[in-house]
PDB file of C-alpha atoms and ligand atoms in Angstrom:
ATOM      1  CA  MET F   1       0.000   0.000   0.000  1.00  0.00           C
ATOM      2  CA  THR F   2       2.814   2.332   0.832  1.00  0.00           C
ATOM      3  CA  ASN F   3       4.507   1.890  -2.508  1.00  0.00           C
ATOM      4  CA  LEU F   4       1.182   2.097  -4.254  1.00  0.00           C
ATOM      5  CA  ALA F   5       0.500   5.361  -2.523  1.00  0.00           C
ATOM      6  CA  ILE F   6       3.730   6.860  -3.774  1.00  0.00           C
ATOM      7  CA  LEU F   7       3.145   5.531  -7.236  1.00  0.00           C
ATOM      8  CA  SER F   8      -0.319   6.952  -7.368  1.00  0.00           C
ATOM      9  CA  CYS F   9       1.148  10.285  -6.323  1.00  0.00           C
ATOM     10  CA  LEU F  10       3.699  10.150  -9.088  1.00  0.00           C
ATOM     11  CA  PHE F  11       2.110   8.409 -11.994  1.00  0.00           C
ATOM     12  CA  GLY F  12      -1.443   7.546 -11.143  1.00  0.00           C
ATOM     13  CA  LEU F  13      -2.895   4.099 -10.869  1.00  0.00           C
ATOM     14  CA  SER F  14      -6.518   4.915 -10.855  1.00  0.00           C
ATOM     15  CA  THR F  15      -9.182   4.261 -13.395  1.00  0.00           C
ATOM     16  CA  ALA F  16     -11.250   6.850 -15.259  1.00  0.00           C
ATOM     17  CA  ALA F  17     -10.744  10.421 -14.189  1.00  0.00           C
ATOM     18  CA  SER F  18     -10.347   9.978 -10.465  1.00  0.00           C
ATOM     19  CA  TRP F  19      -7.322  11.557  -8.880  1.00  0.00           C
ATOM     20  CA  PRO F  20      -4.499  11.501  -9.863  1.00  0.00           C
ATOM     21  CA  ASN F  21      -5.597  10.403 -13.354  1.00  0.00           C
ATOM     22  CA  GLY F  22      -2.113   9.569 -14.567  1.00  0.00           C
ATOM     23  CA  PRO F  23       0.163   8.929 -16.233  1.00  0.00           C
ATOM     24  CA  PHE F  24       0.981  12.555 -16.903  1.00  0.00           C
ATOM     25  CA  THR F  25       2.502  13.831 -20.114  1.00  0.00           C
ATOM     26  CA  THR F  26       3.851  17.185 -21.180  1.00  0.00           C
ATOM     27  CA  SER F  27       2.776  19.455 -23.983  1.00  0.00           C
ATOM     28  CA  GLY F  28       4.839  22.576 -24.423  1.00  0.00           C
ATOM     29  CA  SER F  29       5.012  24.106 -20.987  1.00  0.00           C
ATOM     30  CA  SER F  30       1.952  22.197 -19.700  1.00  0.00           C
ATOM     31  CA  ILE F  31       1.627  19.044 -17.650  1.00  0.00           C
ATOM     32  CA  LEU F  32      -1.396  17.030 -18.800  1.00  0.00           C
ATOM     33  CA  ASP F  33      -3.256  14.272 -17.001  1.00  0.00           C
ATOM     34  CA  ALA F  34      -4.446  11.127 -18.763  1.00  0.00           C
ATOM     35  CA  SER F  35      -7.578  12.924 -19.980  1.00  0.00           C
ATOM     36  CA  GLY F  36      -5.564  15.801 -21.423  1.00  0.00           C
ATOM     37  CA  ASN F  37      -6.490  18.267 -18.687  1.00  0.00           C
ATOM     38  CA  SER F  38      -3.802  20.717 -17.674  1.00  0.00           C
ATOM     39  CA  ILE F  39      -2.380  20.120 -14.201  1.00  0.00           C
ATOM     40  CA  LYS F  40      -1.369  23.289 -12.420  1.00  0.00           C
ATOM     41  CA  TYR F  41       1.110  22.874  -9.620  1.00  0.00           C
ATOM     42  CA  ALA F  42       0.495  24.909  -6.475  1.00  0.00           C
ATOM     43  CA  GLY F  43       3.486  23.594  -4.653  1.00  0.00           C
ATOM     44  CA  ALA F  44       5.485  23.671  -1.468  1.00  0.00           C
ATOM     45  CA  ASN F  45       9.004  22.452  -0.893  1.00  0.00           C
ATOM     46  CA  TRP F  46       9.584  19.831   1.791  1.00  0.00           C
ATOM     47  CA  PRO F  47      13.314  19.477   2.282  1.00  0.00           C
ATOM     48  CA  GLY F  48      14.650  16.014   3.008  1.00  0.00           C
ATOM     49  CA  ALA F  49      18.165  16.153   1.603  1.00  0.00           C
ATOM     50  CA  ALA F  50      20.045  17.636   4.551  1.00  0.00           C
ATOM     51  CA  ASP F  51      22.361  15.754   6.895  1.00  0.00           C
ATOM     52  CA  VAL F  52      19.848  13.373   8.513  1.00  0.00           C
ATOM     53  CA  MET F  53      18.411  12.626   5.068  1.00  0.00           C
ATOM     54  CA  ILE F  54      14.784  12.493   6.148  1.00  0.00           C
ATOM     55  CA  PRO F  55      12.093  15.111   5.478  1.00  0.00           C
ATOM     56  CA  GLU F  56      12.497  17.963   7.956  1.00  0.00           C
ATOM     57  CA  GLY F  57      10.296  19.253  10.752  1.00  0.00           C
ATOM     58  CA  LEU F  58       8.845  16.032  12.110  1.00  0.00           C
ATOM     59  CA  GLN F  59      10.180  16.767  15.600  1.00  0.00           C
ATOM     60  CA  TYR F  60       7.635  19.598  15.721  1.00  0.00           C
ATOM     61  CA  GLN F  61       4.530  18.162  14.066  1.00  0.00           C
ATOM     62  CA  SER F  62       3.202  14.909  12.718  1.00  0.00           C
ATOM     63  CA  VAL F  63       3.129  14.053   9.040  1.00  0.00           C
ATOM     64  CA  ALA F  64      -0.683  14.183   9.218  1.00  0.00           C
ATOM     65  CA  SER F  65      -0.716  17.638  10.772  1.00  0.00           C
ATOM     66  CA  ILE F  66       1.748  19.086   8.249  1.00  0.00           C
ATOM     67  CA  VAL F  67      -0.104  17.603   5.276  1.00  0.00           C
ATOM     68  CA  ALA F  68      -3.433  18.865   6.646  1.00  0.00           C
ATOM     69  CA  LYS F  69      -1.969  22.384   6.792  1.00  0.00           C
ATOM     70  CA  LEU F  70      -0.691  22.079   3.234  1.00  0.00           C
ATOM     71  CA  THR F  71      -4.195  21.073   2.157  1.00  0.00           C
ATOM     72  CA  GLU F  72      -5.726  24.048   3.975  1.00  0.00           C
ATOM     73  CA  ALA F  73      -3.272  26.333   2.201  1.00  0.00           C
ATOM     74  CA  GLY F  74      -4.405  25.014  -1.202  1.00  0.00           C
ATOM     75  CA  VAL F  75      -1.168  23.193  -1.947  1.00  0.00           C
ATOM     76  CA  ASN F  76      -1.619  20.332  -4.438  1.00  0.00           C
ATOM     77  CA  VAL F  77       1.998  19.169  -4.813  1.00  0.00           C
ATOM     78  CA  ILE F  78       5.094  18.914  -2.665  1.00  0.00           C
ATOM     79  CA  ARG F  79       8.637  18.885  -3.951  1.00  0.00           C
ATOM     80  CA  LEU F  80      10.123  16.202  -1.720  1.00  0.00           C
ATOM     81  CA  THR F  81      13.891  16.395  -1.817  1.00  0.00           C
ATOM     82  CA  TYR F  82      16.323  13.555  -1.128  1.00  0.00           C
ATOM     83  CA  ALA F  83      20.054  12.990  -1.257  1.00  0.00           C
ATOM     84  CA  ILE F  84      21.746  10.335  -3.406  1.00  0.00           C
ATOM     85  CA  GLU F  85      23.827   9.465  -0.319  1.00  0.00           C
ATOM     86  CA  LEU F  86      20.638   7.980   1.162  1.00  0.00           C
ATOM     87  CA  ILE F  87      20.698   5.321  -1.541  1.00  0.00           C
ATOM     88  CA  ASP F  88      24.514   4.992  -1.501  1.00  0.00           C
ATOM     89  CA  GLN F  89      24.253   4.033   2.172  1.00  0.00           C
ATOM     90  CA  ILE F  90      21.552   1.458   1.441  1.00  0.00           C
ATOM     91  CA  TYR F  91      23.937  -0.181  -1.055  1.00  0.00           C
ATOM     92  CA  GLU F  92      26.801   0.000   1.435  1.00  0.00           C
ATOM     93  CA  ASN F  93      24.520  -1.680   3.983  1.00  0.00           C
ATOM     94  CA  ASP F  94      23.685  -4.687   1.770  1.00  0.00           C
ATOM     95  CA  GLY F  95      20.400  -3.250   0.585  1.00  0.00           C
ATOM     96  CA  VAL F  96      19.063  -2.386   4.037  1.00  0.00           C
ATOM     97  CA  ASP F  97      18.008   1.161   4.842  1.00  0.00           C
ATOM     98  CA  VAL F  98      19.222   2.953   7.959  1.00  0.00           C
ATOM     99  CA  PRO F  99      16.865   3.462  10.933  1.00  0.00           C
ATOM    100  CA  ILE F 100      16.303   7.156  11.603  1.00  0.00           C
ATOM    101  CA  SER F 101      17.570   6.638  15.178  1.00  0.00           C
ATOM    102  CA  THR F 102      20.992   5.917  13.638  1.00  0.00           C
ATOM    103  CA  ALA F 103      20.681   8.648  11.016  1.00  0.00           C
ATOM    104  CA  PHE F 104      19.988  11.294  13.684  1.00  0.00           C
ATOM    105  CA  VAL F 105      22.959  10.259  15.805  1.00  0.00           C
ATOM    106  CA  GLU F 106      25.285  10.192  12.803  1.00  0.00           C
ATOM    107  CA  ALA F 107      24.168  13.631  11.675  1.00  0.00           C
ATOM    108  CA  LEU F 108      23.740  15.451  15.009  1.00  0.00           C
ATOM    109  CA  GLY F 109      25.856  13.457  17.472  1.00  0.00           C
ATOM    110  CA  GLU F 110      24.749  11.111  20.234  1.00  0.00           C
ATOM    111  CA  ALA F 111      23.125  13.628  22.599  1.00  0.00           C
ATOM    112  CA  ASN F 112      21.388  15.937  20.130  1.00  0.00           C
ATOM    113  CA  GLY F 113      20.601  13.164  17.683  1.00  0.00           C
ATOM    114  CA  THR F 114      18.925  11.012  20.301  1.00  0.00           C
ATOM    115  CA  ALA F 115      17.022  13.994  21.679  1.00  0.00           C
ATOM    116  CA  VAL F 116      15.604  15.038  18.304  1.00  0.00           C
ATOM    117  CA  PHE F 117      14.836  11.412  17.384  1.00  0.00           C
ATOM    118  CA  LYS F 118      12.739  11.128  20.555  1.00  0.00           C
ATOM    119  CA  GLU F 119      10.901  14.322  19.646  1.00  0.00           C
ATOM    120  CA  VAL F 120      10.114  12.890  16.206  1.00  0.00           C
ATOM    121  CA  LEU F 121       8.670   9.731  17.765  1.00  0.00           C
ATOM    122  CA  ALA F 122       6.652  11.773  20.282  1.00  0.00           C
ATOM    123  CA  ALA F 123       5.211  13.966  17.523  1.00  0.00           C
ATOM    124  CA  ASN F 124       4.524  10.977  15.262  1.00  0.00           C
ATOM    125  CA  PRO F 125       3.053   8.164  17.372  1.00  0.00           C
ATOM    126  CA  SER F 126       2.435   6.083  14.251  1.00  0.00           C
ATOM    127  CA  PHE F 127       6.221   5.700  13.740  1.00  0.00           C
ATOM    128  CA  SER F 128       7.844   2.610  15.247  1.00  0.00           C
ATOM    129  CA  ALA F 129      11.147   3.149  17.052  1.00  0.00           C
ATOM    130  CA  ASN F 130      12.970   1.310  14.288  1.00  0.00           C
ATOM    131  CA  ILE F 131      11.433   3.272  11.403  1.00  0.00           C
ATOM    132  CA  THR F 132      13.863   3.739   8.536  1.00  0.00           C
ATOM    133  CA  ARG F 133      14.493   6.832   6.465  1.00  0.00           C
ATOM    134  CA  LEU F 134      12.659   5.565   3.380  1.00  0.00           C
ATOM    135  CA  GLU F 135       9.708   4.555   5.538  1.00  0.00           C
ATOM    136  CA  VAL F 136       9.426   8.203   6.566  1.00  0.00           C
ATOM    137  CA  PHE F 137       9.337   9.246   2.907  1.00  0.00           C
ATOM    138  CA  ASP F 138       6.714   6.531   2.352  1.00  0.00           C
ATOM    139  CA  ALA F 139       4.579   7.769   5.251  1.00  0.00           C
ATOM    140  CA  ILE F 140       4.566  11.262   3.745  1.00  0.00           C
ATOM    141  CA  ALA F 141       3.655   9.954   0.280  1.00  0.00           C
ATOM    142  CA  GLU F 142       0.818   7.913   1.746  1.00  0.00           C
ATOM    143  CA  GLU F 143      -0.595  10.885   3.637  1.00  0.00           C
ATOM    144  CA  CYS F 144      -0.248  13.093   0.551  1.00  0.00           C
ATOM    145  CA  ALA F 145      -2.129  10.524  -1.544  1.00  0.00           C
ATOM    146  CA  ALA F 146      -4.934  10.531   1.020  1.00  0.00           C
ATOM    147  CA  HIS F 147      -5.204  14.314   0.534  1.00  0.00           C
ATOM    148  CA  GLU F 148      -4.743  14.168  -3.245  1.00  0.00           C
ATOM    149  CA  ILE F 149      -1.428  15.988  -3.075  1.00  0.00           C
ATOM    150  CA  TYR F 150       1.112  14.976  -5.719  1.00  0.00           C
ATOM    151  CA  VAL F 151       4.643  14.138  -4.664  1.00  0.00           C
ATOM    152  CA  HIS F 152       7.324  15.456  -6.970  1.00  0.00           C
ATOM    153  CA  LEU F 153      10.449  13.575  -5.906  1.00  0.00           C
ATOM    154  CA  ASP F 154      13.533  15.735  -6.288  1.00  0.00           C
ATOM    155  CA  ASN F 155      17.088  14.509  -6.066  1.00  0.00           C
ATOM    156  CA  HIS F 156      18.471  17.689  -4.597  1.00  0.00           C
ATOM    157  CA  ILE F 157      22.107  16.906  -3.887  1.00  0.00           C
ATOM    158  CA  SER F 158      24.448  13.922  -3.750  1.00  0.00           C
ATOM    159  CA  THR F 159      25.922  14.191  -0.244  1.00  0.00           C
ATOM    160  CA  GLY F 160      23.209  14.939   2.275  1.00  0.00           C
ATOM    161  CA  THR F 161      23.639  18.517   3.441  1.00  0.00           C
ATOM    162  CA  TRP F 162      21.950  21.895   3.207  1.00  0.00           C
ATOM    163  CA  CYS F 163      22.780  23.340  -0.186  1.00  0.00           C
ATOM    164  CA  CYS F 164      23.143  24.694  -2.921  1.00  0.00           C
ATOM    165  CA  SER F 165      25.967  26.654  -4.506  1.00  0.00           C
ATOM    166  CA  THR F 166      28.691  26.147  -7.088  1.00  0.00           C
ATOM    167  CA  ASP F 167      31.162  25.017  -4.417  1.00  0.00           C
ATOM    168  CA  ASP F 168      28.999  22.320  -2.812  1.00  0.00           C
ATOM    169  CA  GLY F 169      30.602  19.490  -4.809  1.00  0.00           C
ATOM    170  CA  ASN F 170      27.408  19.089  -6.854  1.00  0.00           C
ATOM    171  CA  ALA F 171      27.580  21.905  -9.339  1.00  0.00           C
ATOM    172  CA  TRP F 172      27.524  19.611 -12.377  1.00  0.00           C
ATOM    173  CA  TRP F 173      27.746  15.953 -13.338  1.00  0.00           C
ATOM    174  CA  GLY F 174      31.177  14.630 -12.430  1.00  0.00           C
ATOM    175  CA  ASP F 175      31.817  17.296  -9.788  1.00  0.00           C
ATOM    176  CA  GLU F 176      33.658  16.156  -6.652  1.00  0.00           C
ATOM    177  CA  ASP F 177      30.633  14.623  -4.887  1.00  0.00           C
ATOM    178  CA  PHE F 178      28.586  14.028  -8.026  1.00  0.00           C
ATOM    179  CA  SER F 179      29.308  10.513  -9.224  1.00  0.00           C
ATOM    180  CA  ILE F 180      27.218   9.954 -12.338  1.00  0.00           C
ATOM    181  CA  ALA F 181      27.095   6.216 -11.583  1.00  0.00           C
ATOM    182  CA  ASN F 182      25.813   6.821  -8.046  1.00  0.00           C
ATOM    183  CA  TRP F 183      23.335   9.372  -9.326  1.00  0.00           C
ATOM    184  CA  THR F 184      21.789   7.148 -12.000  1.00  0.00           C
ATOM    185  CA  ARG F 185      21.738   4.274  -9.508  1.00  0.00           C
ATOM    186  CA  GLY F 186      20.044   6.491  -6.925  1.00  0.00           C
ATOM    187  CA  ILE F 187      17.311   7.924  -9.127  1.00  0.00           C
ATOM    188  CA  SER F 188      16.657   4.416 -10.538  1.00  0.00           C
ATOM    189  CA  TYR F 189      16.370   3.063  -7.002  1.00  0.00           C
ATOM    190  CA  MET F 190      13.802   5.688  -6.061  1.00  0.00           C
ATOM    191  CA  ALA F 191      11.810   5.080  -9.260  1.00  0.00           C
ATOM    192  CA  ASP F 192      11.827   1.346  -8.563  1.00  0.00           C
ATOM    193  CA  HIS F 193      10.922   1.935  -4.935  1.00  0.00           C
ATOM    194  CA  VAL F 194       7.617   3.530  -5.894  1.00  0.00           C
ATOM    195  CA  SER F 195       6.776   1.015  -8.603  1.00  0.00           C
ATOM    196  CA  PRO F 196       4.680  -2.033  -7.688  1.00  0.00           C
ATOM    197  CA  THR F 197       6.091  -3.954 -10.642  1.00  0.00           C
ATOM    198  CA  THR F 198       9.788  -3.511  -9.983  1.00  0.00           C
ATOM    199  CA  HIS F 199      11.913  -3.714  -6.875  1.00  0.00           C
ATOM    200  CA  PRO F 200      15.101  -2.042  -5.794  1.00  0.00           C
ATOM    201  CA  PRO F 201      17.933  -3.650  -7.726  1.00  0.00           C
ATOM    202  CA  ILE F 202      20.210  -6.082  -5.962  1.00  0.00           C
ATOM    203  CA  PRO F 203      23.149  -4.154  -4.529  1.00  0.00           C
ATOM    204  CA  SER F 204      26.196  -4.384  -6.703  1.00  0.00           C
ATOM    205  CA  ALA F 205      29.432  -2.549  -7.147  1.00  0.00           C
ATOM    206  CA  VAL F 206      29.397   0.817  -8.864  1.00  0.00           C
ATOM    207  CA  ASP F 207      32.429   2.319 -10.556  1.00  0.00           C
ATOM    208  CA  HIS F 208      33.535   5.354  -8.601  1.00  0.00           C
ATOM    209  CA  HIS F 209      35.389   7.357 -11.169  1.00  0.00           C
ATOM    210  CA  ASN F 210      34.134  10.701 -10.048  1.00  0.00           C
TER     211      ASN F 210
HETATM  212  C1  LIG C 301      23.602  20.316  20.208  1.00  0.00           C
HETATM  213  O1  LIG C 301      22.636  21.333  20.078  1.00  0.00           O
HETATM  214  C2  LIG C 301      23.008  22.565  20.670  1.00  0.00           C
HETATM  215  C3  LIG C 301      21.809  23.498  20.597  1.00  0.00           C
HETATM  216  O2  LIG C 301      21.360  23.612  19.281  1.00  0.00           O
HETATM  217  C4  LIG C 301      24.224  23.105  19.963  1.00  0.00           C
HETATM  218  O3  LIG C 301      24.635  24.315  20.568  1.00  0.00           O
HETATM  219  C5  LIG C 301      25.362  22.087  20.083  1.00  0.00           C
HETATM  220  O4  LIG C 301      26.466  22.531  19.342  1.00  0.00           O
HETATM  221  C6  LIG C 301      24.900  20.744  19.553  1.00  0.00           C
HETATM  222  N1  LIG C 301      25.924  19.739  19.814  1.00  0.00           N
HETATM  223  C7  LIG C 301      26.433  18.981  18.841  1.00  0.00           C
HETATM  224  C8  LIG C 301      27.432  17.964  19.276  1.00  0.00           C
HETATM  225  O5  LIG C 301      26.104  19.109  17.668  1.00  0.00           O
HETATM  226  C1  LIG C 302      10.258  -2.634  14.585  1.00  0.00           C
HETATM  227  O1  LIG C 302       9.544  -2.359  15.778  1.00  0.00           O
HETATM  228  C2  LIG C 302       8.258  -2.946  15.844  1.00  0.00           C
HETATM  229  C3  LIG C 302       7.614  -2.507  17.143  1.00  0.00           C
HETATM  230  O2  LIG C 302       7.617  -1.124  17.262  1.00  0.00           O
HETATM  231  C4  LIG C 302       8.376  -4.459  15.767  1.00  0.00           C
HETATM  232  O3  LIG C 302       7.078  -5.020  15.732  1.00  0.00           O
HETATM  233  C5  LIG C 302       9.132  -4.846  14.503  1.00  0.00           C
HETATM  234  O4  LIG C 302       9.369  -6.242  14.493  1.00  0.00           O
HETATM  235  C6  LIG C 302      10.445  -4.128  14.415  1.00  0.00           C
HETATM  236  N1  LIG C 302      11.064  -4.428  13.124  1.00  0.00           N
HETATM  237  C7  LIG C 302      12.351  -4.702  12.991  1.00  0.00           C
HETATM  238  C8  LIG C 302      12.822  -4.949  11.601  1.00  0.00           C
HETATM  239  O5  LIG C 302      13.127  -4.736  13.944  1.00  0.00           O
HETATM  240  C1  LIG C 303      29.070   6.227  -4.389  1.00  0.00           C
HETATM  241  O1  LIG C 303      28.497   5.237  -3.571  1.00  0.00           O
HETATM  242  C2  LIG C 303      29.437   4.467  -2.833  1.00  0.00           C
HETATM  243  C3  LIG C 303      28.670   3.430  -2.036  1.00  0.00           C
HETATM  244  O2  LIG C 303      28.048   2.521  -2.875  1.00  0.00           O
HETATM  245  C4  LIG C 303      30.238   5.380  -1.918  1.00  0.00           C
HETATM  246  O3  LIG C 303      31.220   4.625  -1.247  1.00  0.00           O
HETATM  247  C5  LIG C 303      30.896   6.477  -2.736  1.00  0.00           C
HETATM  248  O4  LIG C 303      31.549   7.377  -1.866  1.00  0.00           O
HETATM  249  C6  LIG C 303      29.851   7.221  -3.547  1.00  0.00           C
HETATM  250  N1  LIG C 303      30.507   8.211  -4.400  1.00  0.00           N
HETATM  251  C7  LIG C 303      30.351   9.516  -4.229  1.00  0.00           C
HETATM  252  C8  LIG C 303      31.122  10.395  -5.159  1.00  0.00           C
HETATM  253  O5  LIG C 303      29.623   9.986  -3.376  1.00  0.00           O
END
């Protein structure tokens, strides 16, 4: 259901003209749904590509509360950013994603990381203590689907950090932190992750020429 929810956000699974009525196509500067109607984005950015590599703000409010506020504000799409390093680490970890408890400690240190992790769990009682980073992305996609908000996945940066500028190692393909092999692997992984018909590829070595 989780993956289906993301897929329906991105491409549309539904029959007839019910939301999201995908797959979408483009025509000139327009995005069209499956019936040829123009889709107009009224979007908000939800950053998830910084050091912890999960969508931000969940120590303050639940996913449900944030998405409800987006709905009230008339938002119909979120740009959900992620870092390629998220997927690199899954490959390094034999295909297993990192629990956010670990991700917080690695990004913020033991004391602060543990403290913020506990705040996230307190604000989001539906999260289990061992929830992984991708499961947080999934929870957001599922809630967005319930509110008919599209999710526009955005690979924002390679190494998870606040960005962006020309000296962040990601200015162009092949830049210091921008391995083209890791990047194509990462965006493929995320596309597969939201598809019910494919699965994340089996971890294998990537050439690191960049
Ligand atoms: C923990 O958070 C406090 C308050 O934001 C900050 O001053 C301190 O530098 C942080 N400690 C670490 C190890 O990041
Ligand atoms: C994660 O925690 C839940 C309880 O919160 C437990 O049921 C589940 O087995 C745990 N999963 C893993 C992979 O440890
Ligand atoms: C590419 O991913 C591997 C892990 O699979 C990692 O060791 C390497 O540092 C990454 N390359 C870059 C440039 O981030």
